[in-house]
Amino acid sequence: MKVSFTTKAESNKMQQTDFLKLSPSERFYAFLELSYRLKDFPKKNKQLEKGENFIIQISNAKRLEK
């Protein structure tokens, strides 16, 4: 096991470089995965009423051609 010590700036730069190496679709799925994992974090705000939630709906429909 390798242990390394870096500054916050160095660590952020490495994370950014690794993220930018991903393809656009991989970045999007990484965003969705992070969003899903954040649901378990404690919240200070009250829960939204049903119908007030932000919903991302992905459909497999072909794009409209111009």
mmCIF file of C-alpha atoms in Angstrom:
data_model
loop_
_atom_site.group_PDB
_atom_site.id
_atom_site.type_symbol
_atom_site.label_atom_id
_atom_site.label_comp_id
_atom_site.label_asym_id
_atom_site.label_seq_id
_atom_site.Cartn_x
_atom_site.Cartn_y
_atom_site.Cartn_z
ATOM 1 C CA MET A 1 0.000 0.000 0.000
ATOM 2 C CA LYS A 2 1.321 3.410 -0.964
ATOM 3 C CA VAL A 3 0.769 6.426 1.285
ATOM 4 C CA SER A 4 1.291 9.904 -0.133
ATOM 5 C CA PHE A 5 0.907 13.326 1.408
ATOM 6 C CA THR A 6 -0.323 16.148 -0.806
ATOM 7 C CA THR A 7 -1.645 19.613 -0.276
ATOM 8 C CA LYS A 8 -5.291 20.386 -0.868
ATOM 9 C CA ALA A 9 -4.416 22.275 -4.063
ATOM 10 C CA GLU A 10 -2.387 19.333 -5.401
ATOM 11 C CA SER A 11 -5.146 16.887 -4.534
ATOM 12 C CA ASN A 12 -7.798 19.052 -6.236
ATOM 13 C CA LYS A 13 -5.608 19.379 -9.348
ATOM 14 C CA MET A 14 -5.173 15.578 -9.546
ATOM 15 C CA GLN A 15 -8.931 15.025 -9.152
ATOM 16 C CA GLN A 16 -9.665 17.594 -11.846
ATOM 17 C CA THR A 17 -7.123 16.039 -14.235
ATOM 18 C CA ASP A 18 -8.545 12.551 -13.683
ATOM 19 C CA PHE A 19 -12.109 13.833 -14.193
ATOM 20 C CA LEU A 20 -11.219 15.631 -17.438
ATOM 21 C CA LYS A 21 -9.701 12.409 -18.822
ATOM 22 C CA LEU A 22 -13.205 10.898 -18.829
ATOM 23 C CA SER A 23 -15.418 11.081 -21.897
ATOM 24 C CA PRO A 24 -18.446 13.406 -21.685
ATOM 25 C CA SER A 25 -20.827 10.490 -21.132
ATOM 26 C CA GLU A 26 -18.586 9.055 -18.386
ATOM 27 C CA ARG A 27 -18.548 12.493 -16.715
ATOM 28 C CA PHE A 28 -22.342 12.595 -16.778
ATOM 29 C CA TYR A 29 -22.620 9.137 -15.222
ATOM 30 C CA ALA A 30 -20.018 10.117 -12.601
ATOM 31 C CA PHE A 31 -22.216 13.130 -11.779
ATOM 32 C CA LEU A 32 -25.288 10.910 -11.451
ATOM 33 C CA GLU A 33 -23.413 8.474 -9.199
ATOM 34 C CA LEU A 34 -22.198 11.304 -6.966
ATOM 35 C CA SER A 35 -25.724 12.735 -6.809
ATOM 36 C CA TYR A 36 -27.065 9.330 -5.765
ATOM 37 C CA ARG A 37 -24.424 8.924 -3.039
ATOM 38 C CA LEU A 38 -25.202 12.403 -1.641
ATOM 39 C CA LYS A 39 -28.755 11.320 -0.782
ATOM 40 C CA ASP A 40 -27.436 9.622 2.377
ATOM 41 C CA PHE A 41 -25.772 12.752 3.784
ATOM 42 C CA PRO A 42 -27.535 14.473 6.692
ATOM 43 C CA LYS A 43 -29.693 17.449 5.727
ATOM 44 C CA LYS A 44 -30.582 20.586 7.630
ATOM 45 C CA ASN A 45 -33.514 21.471 5.358
ATOM 46 C CA LYS A 46 -36.919 19.864 5.595
ATOM 47 C CA GLN A 47 -37.981 17.322 3.007
ATOM 48 C CA LEU A 48 -39.791 18.687 -0.031
ATOM 49 C CA GLU A 49 -43.414 17.840 -0.529
ATOM 50 C CA LYS A 50 -44.209 15.278 -3.198
ATOM 51 C CA GLY A 51 -44.279 16.977 -6.575
ATOM 52 C CA GLU A 52 -41.647 19.579 -5.657
ATOM 53 C CA ASN A 53 -38.670 17.313 -6.383
ATOM 54 C CA PHE A 54 -36.311 17.889 -9.287
ATOM 55 C CA ILE A 55 -36.561 14.886 -11.609
ATOM 56 C CA ILE A 56 -34.099 13.918 -14.341
ATOM 57 C CA GLN A 57 -35.844 11.735 -16.883
ATOM 58 C CA ILE A 58 -33.712 9.967 -19.484
ATOM 59 C CA SER A 59 -35.514 8.578 -22.480
ATOM 60 C CA ASN A 60 -34.149 6.420 -25.261
ATOM 61 C CA ALA A 61 -36.039 8.358 -27.922
ATOM 62 C CA LYS A 62 -34.026 9.383 -30.961
ATOM 63 C CA ARG A 63 -33.089 13.016 -31.241
ATOM 64 C CA LEU A 64 -35.167 15.102 -33.574
ATOM 65 C CA GLU A 65 -33.356 15.849 -36.806
ATOM 66 C CA LYS A 66 -33.338 19.418 -38.038
#
